[in-house]
Tab-separated table of C-alpha atoms in Angstrom:
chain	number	residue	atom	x	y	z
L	1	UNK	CA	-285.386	168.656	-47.919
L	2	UNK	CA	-286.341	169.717	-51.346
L	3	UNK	CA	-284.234	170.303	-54.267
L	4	UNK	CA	-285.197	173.302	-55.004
L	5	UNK	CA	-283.804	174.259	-51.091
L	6	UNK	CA	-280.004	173.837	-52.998
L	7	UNK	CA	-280.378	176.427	-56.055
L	8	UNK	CA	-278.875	179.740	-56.263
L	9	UNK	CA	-277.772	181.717	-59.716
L	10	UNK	CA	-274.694	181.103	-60.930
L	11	UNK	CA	-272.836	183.265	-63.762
L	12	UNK	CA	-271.886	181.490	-66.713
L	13	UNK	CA	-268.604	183.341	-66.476
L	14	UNK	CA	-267.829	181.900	-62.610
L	15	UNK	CA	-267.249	178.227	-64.431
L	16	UNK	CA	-263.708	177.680	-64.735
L	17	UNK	CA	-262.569	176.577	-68.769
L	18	UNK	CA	-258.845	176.735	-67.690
L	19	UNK	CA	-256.958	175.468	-64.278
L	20	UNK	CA	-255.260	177.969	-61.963
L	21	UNK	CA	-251.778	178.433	-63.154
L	22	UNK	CA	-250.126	176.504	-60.376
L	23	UNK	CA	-252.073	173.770	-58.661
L	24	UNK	CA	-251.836	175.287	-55.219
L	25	UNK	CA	-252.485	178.461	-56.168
L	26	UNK	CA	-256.071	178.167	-56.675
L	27	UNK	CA	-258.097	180.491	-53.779
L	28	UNK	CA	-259.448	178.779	-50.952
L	29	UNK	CA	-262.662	179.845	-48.832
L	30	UNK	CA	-262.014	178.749	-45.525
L	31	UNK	CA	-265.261	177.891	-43.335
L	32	UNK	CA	-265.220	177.339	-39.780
L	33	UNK	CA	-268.533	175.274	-38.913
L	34	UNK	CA	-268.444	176.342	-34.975
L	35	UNK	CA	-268.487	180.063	-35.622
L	36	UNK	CA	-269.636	179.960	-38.533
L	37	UNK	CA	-267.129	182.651	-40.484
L	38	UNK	CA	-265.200	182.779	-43.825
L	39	UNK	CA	-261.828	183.683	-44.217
L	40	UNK	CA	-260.306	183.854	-47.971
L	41	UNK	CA	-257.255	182.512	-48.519
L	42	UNK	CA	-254.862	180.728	-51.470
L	43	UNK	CA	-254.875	177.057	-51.326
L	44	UNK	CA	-251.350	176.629	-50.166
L	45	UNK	CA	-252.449	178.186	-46.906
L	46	UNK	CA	-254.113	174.948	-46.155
L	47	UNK	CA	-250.840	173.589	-44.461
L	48	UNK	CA	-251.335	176.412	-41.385
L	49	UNK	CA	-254.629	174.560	-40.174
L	50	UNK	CA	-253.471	171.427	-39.530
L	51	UNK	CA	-250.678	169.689	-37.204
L	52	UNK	CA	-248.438	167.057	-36.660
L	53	UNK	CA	-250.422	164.132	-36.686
L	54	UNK	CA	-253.360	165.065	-38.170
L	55	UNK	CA	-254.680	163.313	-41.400
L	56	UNK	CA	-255.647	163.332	-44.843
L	57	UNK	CA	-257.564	160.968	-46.883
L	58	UNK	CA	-256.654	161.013	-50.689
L	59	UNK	CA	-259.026	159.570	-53.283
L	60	UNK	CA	-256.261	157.670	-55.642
L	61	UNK	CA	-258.152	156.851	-58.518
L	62	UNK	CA	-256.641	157.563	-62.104
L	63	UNK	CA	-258.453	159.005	-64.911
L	64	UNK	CA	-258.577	157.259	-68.354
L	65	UNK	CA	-258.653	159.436	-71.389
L	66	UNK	CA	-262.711	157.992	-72.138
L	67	UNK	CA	-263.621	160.290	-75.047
L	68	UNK	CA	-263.238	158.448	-78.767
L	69	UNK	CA	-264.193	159.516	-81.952
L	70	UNK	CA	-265.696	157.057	-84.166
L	71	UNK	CA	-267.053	156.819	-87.512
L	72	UNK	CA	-270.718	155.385	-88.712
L	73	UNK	CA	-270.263	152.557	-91.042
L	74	UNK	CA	-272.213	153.589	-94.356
L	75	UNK	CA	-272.426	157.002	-93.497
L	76	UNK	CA	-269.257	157.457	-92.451
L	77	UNK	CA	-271.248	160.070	-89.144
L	78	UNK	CA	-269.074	161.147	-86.752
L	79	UNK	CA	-270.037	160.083	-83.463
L	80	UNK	CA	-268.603	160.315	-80.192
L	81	UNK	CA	-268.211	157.686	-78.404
L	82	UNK	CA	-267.486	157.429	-73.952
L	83	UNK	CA	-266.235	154.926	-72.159
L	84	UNK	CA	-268.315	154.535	-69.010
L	85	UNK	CA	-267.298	151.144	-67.552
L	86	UNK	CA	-265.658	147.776	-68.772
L	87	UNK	CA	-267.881	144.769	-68.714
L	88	UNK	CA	-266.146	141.496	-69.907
L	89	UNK	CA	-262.577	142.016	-69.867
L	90	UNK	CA	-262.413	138.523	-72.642
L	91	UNK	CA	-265.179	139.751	-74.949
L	92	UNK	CA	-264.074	143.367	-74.542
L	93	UNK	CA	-267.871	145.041	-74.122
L	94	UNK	CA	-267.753	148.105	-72.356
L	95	UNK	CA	-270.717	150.084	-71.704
L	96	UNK	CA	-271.164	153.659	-73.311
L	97	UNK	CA	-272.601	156.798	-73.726
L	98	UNK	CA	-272.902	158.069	-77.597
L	99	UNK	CA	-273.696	160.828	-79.114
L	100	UNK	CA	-275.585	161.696	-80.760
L	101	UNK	CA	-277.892	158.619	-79.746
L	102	UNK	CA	-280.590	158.935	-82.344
L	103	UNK	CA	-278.471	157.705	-85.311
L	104	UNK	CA	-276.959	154.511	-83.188
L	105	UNK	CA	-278.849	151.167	-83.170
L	106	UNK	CA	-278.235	147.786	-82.580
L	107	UNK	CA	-276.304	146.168	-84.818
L	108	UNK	CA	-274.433	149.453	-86.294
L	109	UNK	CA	-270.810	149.463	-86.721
L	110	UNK	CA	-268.328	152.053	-85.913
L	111	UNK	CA	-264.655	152.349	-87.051
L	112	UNK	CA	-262.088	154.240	-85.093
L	113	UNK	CA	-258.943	154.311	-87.042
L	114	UNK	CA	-258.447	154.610	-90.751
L	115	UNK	CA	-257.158	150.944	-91.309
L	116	UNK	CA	-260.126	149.393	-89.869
L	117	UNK	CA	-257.477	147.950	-86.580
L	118	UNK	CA	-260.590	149.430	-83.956
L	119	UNK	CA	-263.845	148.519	-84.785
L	120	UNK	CA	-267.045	148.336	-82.197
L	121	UNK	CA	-270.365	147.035	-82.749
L	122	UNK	CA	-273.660	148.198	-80.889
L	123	UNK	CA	-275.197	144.393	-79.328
L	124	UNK	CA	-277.292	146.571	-76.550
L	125	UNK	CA	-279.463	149.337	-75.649
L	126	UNK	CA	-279.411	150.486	-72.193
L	127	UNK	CA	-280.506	154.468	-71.438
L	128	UNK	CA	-281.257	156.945	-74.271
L	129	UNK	CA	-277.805	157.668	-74.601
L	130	UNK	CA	-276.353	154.439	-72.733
L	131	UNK	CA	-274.993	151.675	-75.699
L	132	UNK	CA	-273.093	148.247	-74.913
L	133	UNK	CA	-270.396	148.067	-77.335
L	134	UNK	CA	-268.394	144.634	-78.256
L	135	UNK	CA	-265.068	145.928	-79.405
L	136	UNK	CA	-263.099	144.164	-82.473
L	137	UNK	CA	-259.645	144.421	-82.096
L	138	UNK	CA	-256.757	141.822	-83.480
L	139	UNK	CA	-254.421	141.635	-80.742
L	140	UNK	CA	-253.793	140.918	-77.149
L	141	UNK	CA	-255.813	142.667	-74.342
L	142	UNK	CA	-252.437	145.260	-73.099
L	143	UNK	CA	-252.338	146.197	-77.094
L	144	UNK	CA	-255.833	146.783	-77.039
L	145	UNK	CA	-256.246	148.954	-74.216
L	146	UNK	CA	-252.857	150.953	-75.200
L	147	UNK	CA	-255.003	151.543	-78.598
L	148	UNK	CA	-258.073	153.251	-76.602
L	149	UNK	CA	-255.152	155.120	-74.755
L	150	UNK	CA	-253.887	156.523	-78.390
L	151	UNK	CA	-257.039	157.315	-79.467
L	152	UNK	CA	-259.013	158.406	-76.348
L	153	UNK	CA	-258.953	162.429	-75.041
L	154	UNK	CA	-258.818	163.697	-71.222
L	155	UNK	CA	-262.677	163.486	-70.402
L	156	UNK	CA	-263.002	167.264	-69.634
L	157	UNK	CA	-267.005	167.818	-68.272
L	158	UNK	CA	-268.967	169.007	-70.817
L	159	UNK	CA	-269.214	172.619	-69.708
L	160	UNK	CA	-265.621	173.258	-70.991
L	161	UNK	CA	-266.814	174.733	-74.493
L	162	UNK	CA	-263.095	174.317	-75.284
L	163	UNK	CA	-260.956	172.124	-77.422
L	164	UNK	CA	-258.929	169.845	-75.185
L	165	UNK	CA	-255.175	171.030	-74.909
L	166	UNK	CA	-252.550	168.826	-73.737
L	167	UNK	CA	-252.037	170.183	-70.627
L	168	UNK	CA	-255.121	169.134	-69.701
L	169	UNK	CA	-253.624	165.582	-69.729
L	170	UNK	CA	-251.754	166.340	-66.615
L	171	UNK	CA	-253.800	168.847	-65.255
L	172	UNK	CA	-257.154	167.227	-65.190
L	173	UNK	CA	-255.266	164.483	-62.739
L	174	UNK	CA	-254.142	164.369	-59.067
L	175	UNK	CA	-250.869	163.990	-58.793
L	176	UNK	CA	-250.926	160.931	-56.294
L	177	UNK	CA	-253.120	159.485	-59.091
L	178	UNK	CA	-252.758	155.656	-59.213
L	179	UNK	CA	-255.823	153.454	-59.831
L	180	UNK	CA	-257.237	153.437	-63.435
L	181	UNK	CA	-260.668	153.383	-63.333
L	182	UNK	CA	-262.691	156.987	-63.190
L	183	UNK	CA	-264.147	158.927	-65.934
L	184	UNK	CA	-263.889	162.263	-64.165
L	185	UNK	CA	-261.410	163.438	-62.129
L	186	UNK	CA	-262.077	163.662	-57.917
L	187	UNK	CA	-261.283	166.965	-58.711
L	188	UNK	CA	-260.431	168.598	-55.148
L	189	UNK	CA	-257.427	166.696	-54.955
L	190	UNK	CA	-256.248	169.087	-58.285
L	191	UNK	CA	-254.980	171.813	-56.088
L	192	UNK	CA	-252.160	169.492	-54.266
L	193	UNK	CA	-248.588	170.205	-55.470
L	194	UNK	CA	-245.488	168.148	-55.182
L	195	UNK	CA	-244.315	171.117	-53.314
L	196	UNK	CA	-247.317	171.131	-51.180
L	197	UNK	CA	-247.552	167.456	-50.226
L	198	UNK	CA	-243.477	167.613	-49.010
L	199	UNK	CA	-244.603	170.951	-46.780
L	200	UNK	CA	-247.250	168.937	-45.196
L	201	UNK	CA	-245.220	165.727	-44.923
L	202	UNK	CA	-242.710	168.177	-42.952
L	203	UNK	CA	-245.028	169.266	-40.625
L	204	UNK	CA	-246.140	165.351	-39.612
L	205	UNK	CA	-249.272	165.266	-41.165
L	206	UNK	CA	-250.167	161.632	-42.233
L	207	UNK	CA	-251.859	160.558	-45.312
L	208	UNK	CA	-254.638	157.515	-46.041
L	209	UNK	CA	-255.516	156.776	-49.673
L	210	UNK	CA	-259.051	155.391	-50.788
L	211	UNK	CA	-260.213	154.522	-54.259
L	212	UNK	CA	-263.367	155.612	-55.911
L	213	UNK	CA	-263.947	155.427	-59.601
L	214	UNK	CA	-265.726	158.358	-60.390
L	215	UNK	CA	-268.392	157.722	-62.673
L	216	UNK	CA	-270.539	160.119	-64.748
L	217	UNK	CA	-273.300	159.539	-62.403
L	218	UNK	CA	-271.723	162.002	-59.775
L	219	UNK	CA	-272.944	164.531	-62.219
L	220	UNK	CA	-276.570	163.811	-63.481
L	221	UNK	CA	-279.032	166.044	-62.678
L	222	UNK	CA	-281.407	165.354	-60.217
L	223	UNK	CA	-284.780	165.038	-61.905
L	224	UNK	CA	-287.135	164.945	-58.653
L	225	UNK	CA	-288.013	167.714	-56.033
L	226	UNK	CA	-287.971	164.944	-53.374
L	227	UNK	CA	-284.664	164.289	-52.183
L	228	UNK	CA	-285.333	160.911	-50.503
L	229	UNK	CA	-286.327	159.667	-54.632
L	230	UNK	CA	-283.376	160.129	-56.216
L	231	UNK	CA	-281.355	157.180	-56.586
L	232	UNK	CA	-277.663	157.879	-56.943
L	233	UNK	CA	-275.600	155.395	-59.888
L	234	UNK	CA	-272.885	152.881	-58.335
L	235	UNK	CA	-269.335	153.504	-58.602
L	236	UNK	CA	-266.889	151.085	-57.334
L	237	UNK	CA	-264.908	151.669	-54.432
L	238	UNK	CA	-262.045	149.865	-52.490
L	239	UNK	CA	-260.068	150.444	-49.069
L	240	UNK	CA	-257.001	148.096	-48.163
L	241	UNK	CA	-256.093	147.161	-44.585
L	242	UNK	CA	-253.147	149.526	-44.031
L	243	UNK	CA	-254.954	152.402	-45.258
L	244	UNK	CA	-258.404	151.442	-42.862
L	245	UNK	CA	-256.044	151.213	-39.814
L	246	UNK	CA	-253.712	154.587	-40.508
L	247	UNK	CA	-257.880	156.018	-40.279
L	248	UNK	CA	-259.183	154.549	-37.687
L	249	UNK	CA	-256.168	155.429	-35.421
L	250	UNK	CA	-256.524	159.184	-36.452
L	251	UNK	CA	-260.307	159.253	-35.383
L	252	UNK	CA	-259.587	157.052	-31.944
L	253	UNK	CA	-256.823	160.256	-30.974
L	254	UNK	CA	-259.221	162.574	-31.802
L	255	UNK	CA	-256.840	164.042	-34.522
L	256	UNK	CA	-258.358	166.723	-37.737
L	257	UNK	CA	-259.154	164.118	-40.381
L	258	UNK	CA	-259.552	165.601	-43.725
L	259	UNK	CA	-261.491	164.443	-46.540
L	260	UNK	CA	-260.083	165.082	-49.884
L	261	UNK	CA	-263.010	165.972	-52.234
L	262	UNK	CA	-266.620	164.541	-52.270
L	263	UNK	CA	-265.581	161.538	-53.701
L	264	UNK	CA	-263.396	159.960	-50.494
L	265	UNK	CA	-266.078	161.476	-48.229
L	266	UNK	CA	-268.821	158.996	-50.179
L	267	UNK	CA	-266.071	156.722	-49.639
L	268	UNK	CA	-265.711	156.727	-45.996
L	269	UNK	CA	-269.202	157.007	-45.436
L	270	UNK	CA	-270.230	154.383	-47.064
L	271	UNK	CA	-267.808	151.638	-45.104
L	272	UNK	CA	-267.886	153.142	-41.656
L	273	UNK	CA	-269.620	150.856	-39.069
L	274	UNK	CA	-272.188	152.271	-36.584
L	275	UNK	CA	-269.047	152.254	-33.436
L	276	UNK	CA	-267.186	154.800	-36.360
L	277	UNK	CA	-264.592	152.062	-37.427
L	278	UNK	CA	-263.377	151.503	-40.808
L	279	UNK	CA	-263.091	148.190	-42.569
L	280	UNK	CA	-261.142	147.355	-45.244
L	281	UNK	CA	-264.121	146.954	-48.334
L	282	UNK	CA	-264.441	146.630	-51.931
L	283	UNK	CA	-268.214	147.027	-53.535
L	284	UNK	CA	-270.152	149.341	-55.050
L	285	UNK	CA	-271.573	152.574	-53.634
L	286	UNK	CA	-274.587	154.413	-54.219
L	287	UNK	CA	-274.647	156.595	-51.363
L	288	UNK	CA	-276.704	159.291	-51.472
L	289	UNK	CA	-275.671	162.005	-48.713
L	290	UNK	CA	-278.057	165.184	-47.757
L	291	UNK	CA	-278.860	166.970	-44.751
L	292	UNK	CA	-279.585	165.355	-41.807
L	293	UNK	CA	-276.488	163.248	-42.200
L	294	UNK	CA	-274.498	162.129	-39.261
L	295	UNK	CA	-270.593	162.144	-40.846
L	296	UNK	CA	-268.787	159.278	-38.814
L	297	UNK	CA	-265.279	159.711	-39.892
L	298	UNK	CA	-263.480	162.885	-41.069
L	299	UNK	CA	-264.461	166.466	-39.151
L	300	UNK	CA	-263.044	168.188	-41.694
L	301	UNK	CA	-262.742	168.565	-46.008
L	302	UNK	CA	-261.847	170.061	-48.636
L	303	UNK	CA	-263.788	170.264	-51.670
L	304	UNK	CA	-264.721	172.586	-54.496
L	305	UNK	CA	-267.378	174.703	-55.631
L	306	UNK	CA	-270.356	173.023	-56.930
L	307	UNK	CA	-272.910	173.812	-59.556
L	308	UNK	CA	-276.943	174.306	-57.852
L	309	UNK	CA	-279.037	171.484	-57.032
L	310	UNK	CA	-276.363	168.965	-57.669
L	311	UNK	CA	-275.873	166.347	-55.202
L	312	UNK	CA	-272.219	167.336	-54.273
L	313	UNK	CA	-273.595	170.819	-53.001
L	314	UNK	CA	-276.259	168.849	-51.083
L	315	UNK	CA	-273.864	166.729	-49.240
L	316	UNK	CA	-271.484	169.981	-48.513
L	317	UNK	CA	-274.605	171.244	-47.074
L	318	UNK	CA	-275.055	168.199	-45.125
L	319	UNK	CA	-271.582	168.467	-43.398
L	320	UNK	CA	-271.758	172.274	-42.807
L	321	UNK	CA	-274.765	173.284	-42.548
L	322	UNK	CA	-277.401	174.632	-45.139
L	323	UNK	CA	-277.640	178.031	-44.164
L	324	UNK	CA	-273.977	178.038	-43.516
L	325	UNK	CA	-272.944	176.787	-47.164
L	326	UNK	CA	-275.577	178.878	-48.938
L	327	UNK	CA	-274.586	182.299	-47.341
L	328	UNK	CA	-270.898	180.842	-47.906
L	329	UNK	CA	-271.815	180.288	-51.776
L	330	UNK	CA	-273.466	183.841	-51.951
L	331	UNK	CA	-269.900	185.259	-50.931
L	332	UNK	CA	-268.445	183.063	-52.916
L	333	UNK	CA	-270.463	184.380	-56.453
L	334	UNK	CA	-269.993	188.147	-54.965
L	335	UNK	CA	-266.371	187.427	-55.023
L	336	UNK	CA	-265.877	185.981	-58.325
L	337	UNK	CA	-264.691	182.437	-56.935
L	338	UNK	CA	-264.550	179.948	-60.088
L	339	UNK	CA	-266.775	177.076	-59.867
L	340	UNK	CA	-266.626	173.198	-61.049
L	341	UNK	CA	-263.816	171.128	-61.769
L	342	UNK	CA	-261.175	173.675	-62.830
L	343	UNK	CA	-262.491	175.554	-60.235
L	344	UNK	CA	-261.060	177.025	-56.614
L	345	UNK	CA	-261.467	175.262	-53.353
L	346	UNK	CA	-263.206	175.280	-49.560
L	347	UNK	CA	-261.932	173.865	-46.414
L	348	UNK	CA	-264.489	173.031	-44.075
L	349	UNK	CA	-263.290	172.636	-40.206
């Protein structure tokens, strides 16, 4: 499989600035993978293809408003600064992404607040954009990261041309959101309401959560035309006890399990054993997942629509098919679907 096997043209106008105006309201392309057809529905719909005792897995993680703007020392350039990961909860040294790179060396200062109370200092290199940052800050560690709460925006993906708006605080967050830790949003799990989750509850359909902290890797570009070359970044993911066993009982009765998003699918995939059992883990994944893939725990998911040659599409394509998901993402361009993370949805049965 080559990368160029995963591009098709996408209009500029089919990425979505703005959510849907209620989260369940988004449209949803349902696929069928055994007769291969397409039905188009709204995502609320997605209740009527599943029954009592059938299961979905729910990626929990919580995003943290990563975006700062800081201020060169000196110069006094304005240069944003975002939050990939912390290193050294003591020392407070997070690594970073800054921009732009070219003015910000080793050693350099910058000042976040007007009374000097948030100041970092650059003590590492580590991509062309990548920067370790020891933060200065004169207080205890809950006061400090309540500070880069103030000060940080929602992380909206960089295709948003927009200014951030506060919905987007709200909106650009599941609402079973519980584990601080990701820089983007698993954004499938967007389109589940309040009023959606009680309809499914109703009907007896259980739910598992998961944790992955989505990191900025999920959206780098791949650079090589060879699939097997391109190494994936880590992000960390967990799974407790209760929530392995509530999964593993839904695969041994042969129920639908769902995967929620891309995201819990890595997840899964990465801590099922070869008999299709699931452990309770926590580690680091760099799972890379493109056709031929063998899927070993949920026969179903819902995710949305992906940008060309990224490795999200690739590992749709690797659950339904490439021909099938290609053709499905023709339709979906000829019928004005929106794309990305504010965009609509697919179930995949």
């Amino acid at each position: 499989m080559k990368t160029s096997d995963f591009n098709f043209d996408l209009p500029a106008e089919l990425l979505a600035e703005h959510p849907s105006e209620h989260r369940d309201e988004a449209r949803l392309m349902v696929l069928d993978r055994k007769t291969e057809t397409i039905q188009h529905k709204l995502f609320k719909d997605v209740v009527d293809y599943f029954d009592e005792g059938d299961l979905f897995i729910f990626n929990n993680t919580k995003v943290f408003p990563a975006r700062l703007y800081g201020n060169k020392e000196k110069t006094g350039a304005k240069i944003e600064v975002f939050l990939l990961r912390e290193l050294d909860k003591e020392t407070r040294v997070w690594d970073v992404l800054v921009d732009p790179a070219r003015k910000i060396r080793i050693g350099n200062k910058l000042f976040f607040t007007e009374d000097e109370s948030l100041v970092a200092e650059v003590i590492d290199n580590t991509t062309s954009r990548g920067r370790t940052l020891r933060f200065l800050f004169d207080g205890s560690y809950e006061e400090f990261r309540t500070k880069l709460k103030e000060l940080g925006e929602t992380p909206l993906p960089k295709y948003i041309k927009r200014d951030v708006e506060p919905e987007d605080a709200e909106r650009y967050q599941t609402i079973y959101a519980k584990v601080e830790g990701a820089v983007a949003a698993p954004t499938a799990g967007l389109h589940f309401s309040k009023h959606l989750m009680k309809k499914l509850e109703i009907k007896g359909i259980d739910f598992a959560e998961v944790t992955l902290h989505v990191g900025l890797g999920t959206f780098n570009p791949i650079e090589v035309e060879d699939l097997s070359k391109h190494k994936m970044e880590s992000e960390e993911i967990f799974i407790d006890e209760k929530n392995a066993q509530i999964i593993n009982n839904a695969v041994e009765a042969n129920r639908r399990v769902c995967a929620v998003g891309t995201t819990t699918m890595r997840t899964l995939e990465t801590s099922v054993s070869s008999n299709k059992k699931i452990s309770a883990f926590h580690g680091w994944t760099n799972k890379f997942i493109y056709p031929p893939h063998d899927f070993g725990v949920a026969n179903c998911m819902i995710t949305n629509f992906h940008t060309p040659k990224s490795t999200l599409l690739m590992m749709i394509a690797a659950f339904a098919g490439k021909d099938f998901i290609m053709h499905a993402y023709e339709e979906a361009v000829k019928e004005k679907y929106k794309f990305y993370s504010y965009g609509d949805a697919m179930l995949i049965i």
